[in-house]
Amino acid sequence: MQNPIILAIESSCDDTSAAVLRGDRLLSNVIASQKVHEQYGGVVPELASRAHQQNIVPVVDGALKNAGVERGDVDAVAFTRGPGLMGSLMVGVSFAKGYAQGLGVPLLEVNHLQAHVLSHFIRESDDAVVPEFPLVCLLVSGGHTQILLLRSHFDMEVLGQTIDDAAGEAMDKAAKIMDLGYPGGPVIDRLAQEGDPQAFHFATPHIAGNDYSFSGIKTSFLYFLRDRLVEEPDFVERHKADLCASVQECIVGFLVKKLEKAVKESGVKQVAIAGGVSANSLLRRRVEEMGRRRHWKVFVPPMRFCTDNAAMVGIAGYFKYLRGEYADISLPPYAKKEG
Ligand code: KG4
Ligand code: ZN
């Protein structure tokens, strides 16, 4: 079938999402974000799985309704198999299996990280421009930071990656140190708009090749503040915007510097960014600037496809459908890497 109707489900962390695609065209994408974690300053896995259990039926019904598609029209069900929180994944995986089994249609298993990268191939209109291969993609999320070379949809070579924390994790931890709430990335982005990125200097580590390291930035930020707070207890309050702008400058500057080096070495002329941190306004701007300077074609995802969503799971599932790669109903979710 050329243009199958695919129902996609994403439940790897704290967003319950369902999407419907016809071929590579997105018909609907519904996301229920879980507010329950805010008061704890991070995602509480047990609460996440319970909320997924409550959200999943209305979210799927909403996606079908918004797409104008009947349950019986669905030709395949795609789901995120991993990586993610085990209890959260189990809700989406079990739901997808039951749904596909009930309809008698194939299952498509999707890797969450591949889905983030493949979000660039979602078409929302007939004249949508999608990347060609080869393509270098910087994948930056709460749990991962990798520079990937794509030769085809599923041929992804890792050119470089973080040796410790992810970029999103560094943003979240910096925000936590300043008591700005969770997730911290969007808060830092917002407060940084009013701040001076040169107000404070945080050193970036010297890491060989195309790899990253973010745990040192977090530590130097922590020590810097600890020393200042002894003298001035209201230091964070008074310099919040400058602190956010400076730490963001440090993290984004490091991300782009290594990305530019890796792309240059690869000789590839198309560059993309993906994952939650690709929503960061400074990163988006810097990557666009890099593209103009180097004459590379740059792909920055629309905001709605940066953080977790089922549309990206649907497009990855579609490419698997085309290859006839159906998943067995016995497949378990995986929390860490592909298993
Ligand atoms: O891809 P994602 O939604 O979930 C994972 O797969 O991890 O990424 C979440 C991460 C969090 O660390 C969050 O702080 C970060 O993306 N993030 C941002 C922004 N929006 C989300 N970081 C910086 N600036 C933003 N605007
Ligand atoms: Zn993600």
CSV table of C-alpha atoms and ligand atoms in Angstrom, one decimal:
chain,number,residue,atom,x,y,z
A,1,MET,CA,0.0,0.0,0.0
A,2,GLN,CA,1.4,3.4,-1.0
A,3,ASN,CA,-0.1,5.7,1.5
A,4,PRO,CA,-1.0,3.7,4.6
A,5,ILE,CA,-2.9,5.3,7.5
A,6,ILE,CA,-0.5,5.0,10.5
A,7,LEU,CA,-1.5,5.5,14.1
A,8,ALA,CA,1.6,6.3,16.2
A,9,ILE,CA,2.0,6.3,19.9
A,10,GLU,CA,4.8,7.9,22.0
A,11,SER,CA,5.0,7.4,25.8
A,12,SER,CA,8.7,7.2,26.6
A,13,CYS,CA,8.9,9.9,29.2
A,14,ASP,CA,6.3,12.4,30.5
A,15,ASP,CA,4.3,13.2,27.4
A,16,THR,CA,1.5,11.0,26.2
A,17,SER,CA,1.2,11.5,22.4
A,18,ALA,CA,-0.7,10.0,19.5
A,19,ALA,CA,-0.5,11.0,15.8
A,20,VAL,CA,-2.1,9.9,12.6
A,21,LEU,CA,-0.3,10.0,9.2
A,22,ARG,CA,-1.3,9.1,5.7
A,23,GLY,CA,2.0,8.1,4.2
A,24,ASP,CA,4.4,10.8,5.1
A,25,ARG,CA,1.6,13.4,5.5
A,26,LEU,CA,0.7,14.3,9.1
A,27,LEU,CA,-3.0,14.4,9.7
A,28,SER,CA,-3.0,15.0,13.5
A,29,ASN,CA,-0.7,15.1,16.5
A,30,VAL,CA,-2.1,15.2,20.0
A,31,ILE,CA,0.1,15.7,23.1
A,32,ALA,CA,-0.9,15.5,26.7
A,33,SER,CA,1.9,16.9,28.9
A,34,GLN,CA,2.0,15.8,32.5
A,35,LYS,CA,1.9,18.6,35.0
A,36,VAL,CA,2.1,16.4,38.0
A,37,HIS,CA,6.0,16.3,38.0
A,38,GLU,CA,6.5,20.1,38.3
A,39,GLN,CA,6.2,20.0,42.1
A,40,TYR,CA,8.9,17.4,42.4
A,41,GLY,CA,11.5,19.2,40.2
A,42,GLY,CA,11.8,16.3,37.8
A,43,VAL,CA,9.9,13.4,36.3
A,44,VAL,CA,8.7,10.8,38.8
A,45,PRO,CA,8.6,7.5,36.9
A,46,GLU,CA,5.8,5.9,38.8
A,47,LEU,CA,3.6,9.0,38.4
A,48,ALA,CA,4.5,9.2,34.7
A,49,SER,CA,3.2,5.7,34.0
A,50,ARG,CA,0.0,6.2,35.9
A,51,ALA,CA,-0.7,9.5,34.0
A,52,HIS,CA,0.1,7.7,30.6
A,53,GLN,CA,-2.5,5.1,31.6
A,54,GLN,CA,-5.1,7.8,32.2
A,55,ASN,CA,-4.2,9.8,29.1
A,56,ILE,CA,-3.7,7.2,26.4
A,57,VAL,CA,-7.3,6.4,25.4
A,58,PRO,CA,-8.4,10.0,25.1
A,59,VAL,CA,-5.2,11.0,23.4
A,60,VAL,CA,-5.6,8.3,20.7
A,61,ASP,CA,-9.3,9.0,20.3
A,62,GLY,CA,-8.4,12.7,19.9
A,63,ALA,CA,-5.8,12.0,17.3
A,64,LEU,CA,-8.2,9.8,15.2
A,65,LYS,CA,-10.9,12.4,15.5
A,66,ASN,CA,-8.7,15.4,14.5
A,67,ALA,CA,-7.4,13.3,11.5
A,68,GLY,CA,-11.0,12.5,10.5
A,69,VAL,CA,-10.0,8.8,10.5
A,70,GLU,CA,-12.1,5.9,11.7
A,71,ARG,CA,-10.5,3.2,13.9
A,72,GLY,CA,-11.1,0.7,11.1
A,73,ASP,CA,-9.1,2.8,8.6
A,74,VAL,CA,-5.8,2.3,10.4
A,75,ASP,CA,-3.4,0.2,8.4
A,76,ALA,CA,-0.6,-0.1,11.0
A,77,VAL,CA,0.3,1.0,14.5
A,78,ALA,CA,3.7,2.5,15.3
A,79,PHE,CA,5.0,2.8,18.8
A,80,THR,CA,8.1,3.9,20.7
A,81,ARG,CA,9.8,0.8,21.9
A,82,GLY,CA,12.7,2.6,23.7
A,83,PRO,CA,14.8,4.1,25.1
A,84,GLY,CA,12.9,5.7,27.9
A,85,LEU,CA,11.3,5.1,31.3
A,86,MET,CA,10.3,1.4,31.5
A,87,GLY,CA,7.0,1.9,33.1
A,88,SER,CA,6.1,4.7,30.7
A,89,LEU,CA,7.1,2.7,27.7
A,90,MET,CA,5.1,-0.3,28.8
A,91,VAL,CA,1.9,1.7,28.7
A,92,GLY,CA,2.4,2.8,25.1
A,93,VAL,CA,3.8,-0.6,23.9
A,94,SER,CA,1.0,-2.6,25.5
A,95,PHE,CA,-1.6,-0.3,24.1
A,96,ALA,CA,-0.2,-0.4,20.6
A,97,LYS,CA,0.0,-4.2,20.7
A,98,GLY,CA,-3.6,-4.5,21.9
A,99,TYR,CA,-4.8,-2.0,19.3
A,100,ALA,CA,-3.0,-3.6,16.4
A,101,GLN,CA,-4.0,-7.1,17.5
A,102,GLY,CA,-7.7,-6.0,17.7
A,103,LEU,CA,-7.6,-4.5,14.2
A,104,GLY,CA,-5.5,-7.3,12.7
A,105,VAL,CA,-2.9,-4.8,11.4
A,106,PRO,CA,0.9,-4.8,11.6
A,107,LEU,CA,3.0,-3.3,14.4
A,108,LEU,CA,5.9,-0.9,13.7
A,109,GLU,CA,8.5,-0.6,16.5
A,110,VAL,CA,10.4,2.7,16.6
A,111,ASN,CA,13.6,3.9,18.4
A,112,HIS,CA,12.9,7.2,20.1
A,113,LEU,CA,16.2,8.8,19.0
A,114,GLN,CA,15.8,7.8,15.4
A,115,ALA,CA,12.3,9.3,15.6
A,116,HIS,CA,13.6,12.6,16.7
A,117,VAL,CA,16.0,12.7,13.8
A,118,LEU,CA,13.4,11.5,11.3
A,119,SER,CA,11.0,14.3,12.4
A,120,HIS,CA,12.5,16.3,9.6
A,121,PHE,CA,10.8,14.1,7.0
A,122,ILE,CA,7.3,14.8,8.2
A,123,ARG,CA,5.3,16.6,5.5
A,124,GLU,CA,2.6,19.0,6.6
A,125,SER,CA,1.9,20.3,3.1
A,126,ASP,CA,2.4,19.2,-0.5
A,127,ASP,CA,5.3,21.7,-1.0
A,128,ALA,CA,7.1,20.8,2.2
A,129,VAL,CA,10.9,20.6,1.7
A,130,VAL,CA,12.6,17.6,3.4
A,131,PRO,CA,16.3,16.9,3.7
A,132,GLU,CA,18.3,14.7,1.3
A,133,PHE,CA,21.1,12.3,2.1
A,134,PRO,CA,23.8,12.5,3.3
A,135,LEU,CA,22.8,14.6,6.2
A,136,VAL,CA,24.5,15.5,9.5
A,137,CYS,CA,22.1,15.8,12.4
A,138,LEU,CA,22.8,17.1,15.9
A,139,LEU,CA,20.5,15.2,18.2
A,140,VAL,CA,20.1,17.1,21.5
A,141,SER,CA,17.6,16.0,24.1
A,142,GLY,CA,17.3,15.5,27.8
A,143,GLY,CA,19.1,12.2,27.7
A,144,HIS,CA,21.3,12.3,24.5
A,145,THR,CA,23.7,14.5,22.7
A,146,GLN,CA,25.0,13.0,19.4
A,147,ILE,CA,26.3,14.2,16.1
A,148,LEU,CA,25.0,11.7,13.5
A,149,LEU,CA,25.8,11.1,9.9
A,150,LEU,CA,22.7,9.8,8.0
A,151,ARG,CA,23.3,8.0,4.7
A,152,SER,CA,19.6,6.9,4.6
A,153,HIS,CA,16.7,6.9,6.9
A,154,PHE,CA,18.0,4.2,9.2
A,155,ASP,CA,21.8,4.3,8.4
A,156,MET,CA,23.0,6.6,11.2
A,157,GLU,CA,26.7,6.7,12.1
A,158,VAL,CA,27.7,8.4,15.3
A,159,LEU,CA,30.4,11.0,14.5
A,160,GLY,CA,30.6,12.3,18.1
A,161,GLN,CA,28.7,12.2,21.4
A,162,THR,CA,28.7,13.3,25.0
A,163,ILE,CA,31.0,11.4,27.3
A,164,ASP,CA,28.9,12.2,30.3
A,165,ASP,CA,25.8,14.5,30.7
A,166,ALA,CA,23.5,15.4,27.8
A,167,ALA,CA,23.1,19.1,26.8
A,168,GLY,CA,19.5,19.2,28.0
A,169,GLU,CA,20.5,17.7,31.3
A,170,ALA,CA,23.1,20.4,31.7
A,171,MET,CA,20.4,23.1,31.1
A,172,ASP,CA,18.0,21.4,33.5
A,173,LYS,CA,20.7,21.1,36.2
A,174,ALA,CA,21.8,24.7,35.8
A,175,ALA,CA,18.2,25.7,36.2
A,176,LYS,CA,17.8,23.5,39.2
A,177,ILE,CA,20.8,25.1,40.9
A,178,MET,CA,19.1,28.5,40.5
A,179,ASP,CA,15.8,27.0,41.6
A,180,LEU,CA,14.0,27.9,38.4
A,181,GLY,CA,11.8,24.9,38.1
A,182,TYR,CA,11.6,21.8,35.8
A,183,PRO,CA,12.2,21.4,32.9
A,184,GLY,CA,14.8,24.1,33.1
A,185,GLY,CA,15.8,24.4,29.5
A,186,PRO,CA,12.8,26.4,28.4
A,187,VAL,CA,13.0,28.7,31.5
A,188,ILE,CA,16.7,29.4,30.8
A,189,ASP,CA,15.9,30.2,27.2
A,190,ARG,CA,13.2,32.6,28.2
A,191,LEU,CA,15.1,34.4,31.0
A,192,ALA,CA,18.3,34.6,28.8
A,193,GLN,CA,16.4,36.9,26.4
A,194,GLU,CA,16.8,39.7,28.9
A,195,GLY,CA,20.4,38.9,29.9
A,196,ASP,CA,24.0,39.6,28.8
A,197,PRO,CA,25.6,36.4,27.5
A,198,GLN,CA,29.1,37.9,28.2
A,199,ALA,CA,28.3,38.8,31.9
A,200,PHE,CA,29.9,35.7,33.2
A,201,HIS,CA,32.3,33.3,31.6
A,202,PHE,CA,32.1,29.5,32.1
A,203,ALA,CA,34.8,27.5,30.5
A,204,THR,CA,34.0,24.7,28.0
A,205,PRO,CA,36.1,21.6,28.3
A,206,HIS,CA,38.7,20.5,25.7
A,207,ILE,CA,37.5,17.2,24.5
A,208,ALA,CA,39.2,15.3,21.7
A,209,GLY,CA,37.5,14.8,18.3
A,210,ASN,CA,33.8,15.4,17.9
A,211,ASP,CA,32.8,14.4,21.4
A,212,TYR,CA,31.1,16.6,24.0
A,213,SER,CA,31.2,16.8,27.8
A,214,PHE,CA,28.8,18.8,29.9
A,215,SER,CA,29.3,17.6,33.5
A,216,GLY,CA,32.2,20.1,34.0
A,217,ILE,CA,30.1,23.1,32.9
A,218,LYS,CA,27.5,22.1,35.5
A,219,THR,CA,30.2,21.8,38.2
A,220,SER,CA,31.9,25.0,37.4
A,221,PHE,CA,28.5,26.8,37.4
A,222,LEU,CA,27.8,25.3,40.8
A,223,TYR,CA,31.1,26.3,42.3
A,224,PHE,CA,30.9,29.8,40.8
A,225,LEU,CA,27.5,30.4,42.4
A,226,ARG,CA,28.5,28.8,45.7
A,227,ASP,CA,31.4,31.3,46.1
A,228,ARG,CA,29.2,34.3,45.1
A,229,LEU,CA,26.4,33.3,47.4
A,230,VAL,CA,28.6,33.5,50.4
A,231,GLU,CA,29.2,37.2,49.7
A,232,GLU,CA,25.8,38.0,48.3
A,233,PRO,CA,22.9,35.7,49.3
A,234,ASP,CA,20.6,37.3,46.7
A,235,PHE,CA,23.2,37.0,43.9
A,236,VAL,CA,21.0,34.6,41.8
A,237,GLU,CA,17.9,36.7,42.2
A,238,ARG,CA,19.7,39.9,41.1
A,239,HIS,CA,21.7,38.3,38.2
A,240,LYS,CA,19.2,35.7,37.0
A,241,ALA,CA,18.9,36.8,33.4
A,242,ASP,CA,22.7,37.3,33.0
A,243,LEU,CA,23.4,33.9,34.6
A,244,CYS,CA,20.9,32.2,32.2
A,245,ALA,CA,22.3,34.0,29.2
A,246,SER,CA,25.9,33.2,30.1
A,247,VAL,CA,25.3,29.5,30.8
A,248,GLN,CA,23.2,29.2,27.7
A,249,GLU,CA,25.9,30.9,25.6
A,250,CYS,CA,28.4,28.4,27.0
A,251,ILE,CA,26.4,25.3,26.3
A,252,VAL,CA,25.1,26.4,22.8
A,253,GLY,CA,28.5,27.8,21.8
A,254,PHE,CA,30.1,24.4,22.6
A,255,LEU,CA,27.3,22.5,20.7
A,256,VAL,CA,27.7,24.6,17.6
A,257,LYS,CA,31.5,24.6,17.6
A,258,LYS,CA,31.7,20.8,17.6
A,259,LEU,CA,28.9,20.5,15.1
A,260,GLU,CA,30.5,22.9,12.7
A,261,LYS,CA,33.8,21.0,13.0
A,262,ALA,CA,32.2,17.6,12.4
A,263,VAL,CA,30.2,18.8,9.4
A,264,LYS,CA,33.2,20.4,7.8
A,265,GLU,CA,35.2,17.2,8.2
A,266,SER,CA,32.4,15.1,6.8
A,267,GLY,CA,32.2,17.2,3.7
A,268,VAL,CA,28.4,17.0,3.9
A,269,LYS,CA,26.4,20.1,2.9
A,270,GLN,CA,23.1,19.5,4.7
A,271,VAL,CA,22.7,19.9,8.5
A,272,ALA,CA,19.8,19.4,10.9
A,273,ILE,CA,19.2,19.7,14.6
A,274,ALA,CA,16.6,17.6,16.5
A,275,GLY,CA,15.4,16.7,20.0
A,276,GLY,CA,14.1,18.9,22.9
A,277,VAL,CA,17.1,21.3,23.0
A,278,SER,CA,16.6,22.1,19.3
A,279,ALA,CA,13.7,24.2,20.6
A,280,ASN,CA,16.3,26.5,22.1
A,281,SER,CA,16.2,29.9,20.4
A,282,LEU,CA,19.9,30.7,20.6
A,283,LEU,CA,20.8,27.2,19.2
A,284,ARG,CA,18.3,27.7,16.3
A,285,ARG,CA,19.8,31.1,15.5
A,286,ARG,CA,23.4,30.0,15.7
A,287,VAL,CA,22.8,27.0,13.5
A,288,GLU,CA,21.0,29.1,10.9
A,289,GLU,CA,23.9,31.6,11.0
A,290,MET,CA,26.4,28.7,10.5
A,291,GLY,CA,24.4,27.5,7.5
A,292,ARG,CA,24.5,31.0,5.9
A,293,ARG,CA,28.2,31.4,6.6
A,294,ARG,CA,29.2,28.0,5.3
A,295,HIS,CA,26.6,27.8,2.5
A,296,TRP,CA,25.2,24.6,4.0
A,297,LYS,CA,21.5,23.8,3.9
A,298,VAL,CA,20.2,23.9,7.4
A,299,PHE,CA,17.0,22.2,8.8
A,300,VAL,CA,15.6,23.5,12.1
A,301,PRO,CA,12.5,21.6,13.1
A,302,PRO,CA,9.2,23.4,13.8
A,303,MET,CA,8.9,23.8,17.6
A,304,ARG,CA,6.1,21.2,17.9
A,305,PHE,CA,8.4,18.5,16.6
A,306,CYS,CA,11.4,19.4,18.9
A,307,THR,CA,10.1,17.9,22.2
A,308,ASP,CA,8.5,14.5,22.5
A,309,ASN,CA,5.6,13.9,20.1
A,310,ALA,CA,4.1,11.0,18.2
A,311,ALA,CA,4.3,12.5,14.7
A,312,MET,CA,8.0,11.7,14.6
A,313,VAL,CA,7.2,8.1,15.7
A,314,GLY,CA,4.7,7.9,12.9
A,315,ILE,CA,7.1,9.1,10.2
A,316,ALA,CA,9.8,6.6,11.5
A,317,GLY,CA,7.1,3.9,11.5
A,318,TYR,CA,6.1,4.8,7.9
A,319,PHE,CA,9.7,4.2,6.6
A,320,LYS,CA,9.7,0.9,8.4
A,321,TYR,CA,6.3,0.0,6.8
A,322,LEU,CA,7.8,0.8,3.4
A,323,ARG,CA,10.6,-1.7,4.1
A,324,GLY,CA,8.1,-4.3,5.3
A,325,GLU,CA,9.8,-4.3,8.8
A,326,TYR,CA,6.9,-5.3,11.0
A,327,ALA,CA,7.4,-5.9,14.7
A,328,ASP,CA,6.6,-9.1,16.5
A,329,ILE,CA,3.9,-8.8,19.1
A,330,SER,CA,6.2,-10.4,21.7
A,331,LEU,CA,8.8,-7.6,21.6
A,332,PRO,CA,9.5,-6.0,25.0
A,333,PRO,CA,10.3,-2.3,25.5
A,334,TYR,CA,13.9,-1.4,26.2
A,335,ALA,CA,14.9,1.3,28.7
A,336,LYS,CA,18.4,2.1,27.6
A,337,LYS,CA,19.8,1.3,24.2
A,338,GLU,CA,18.4,-0.9,21.4
A,339,GLY,CA,18.0,-4.4,22.7
B,1,KG4,O1,13.5,15.4,23.5
B,1,KG4,P1,13.0,15.8,24.8
B,1,KG4,O2,11.6,16.3,24.9
B,1,KG4,O3,13.0,14.5,25.7
B,1,KG4,C1,14.0,13.6,25.7
B,1,KG4,O4,13.9,12.7,24.8
B,1,KG4,O5,14.9,13.7,26.5
B,1,KG4,O6,14.0,16.8,25.4
B,1,KG4,C2,13.8,17.3,26.7
B,1,KG4,C3,14.9,18.3,27.0
B,1,KG4,C4,15.0,18.8,28.4
B,1,KG4,O7,16.2,18.7,29.0
B,1,KG4,C5,14.5,20.3,28.3
B,1,KG4,O8,15.1,21.1,29.2
B,1,KG4,C6,15.1,20.6,26.9
B,1,KG4,O9,14.9,19.4,26.1
B,1,KG4,N1,14.5,21.8,26.3
B,1,KG4,C7,15.2,22.9,26.1
B,1,KG4,C8,14.2,23.8,25.5
B,1,KG4,N2,13.0,23.2,25.4
B,1,KG4,C9,13.2,21.9,25.9
B,1,KG4,N3,16.4,23.3,26.3
B,1,KG4,C10,16.8,24.5,26.0
B,1,KG4,N4,16.0,25.5,25.5
B,1,KG4,C11,14.7,25.2,25.2
B,1,KG4,N5,13.9,26.1,24.7
B,2,ZN,ZN,12.8,12.8,23.2
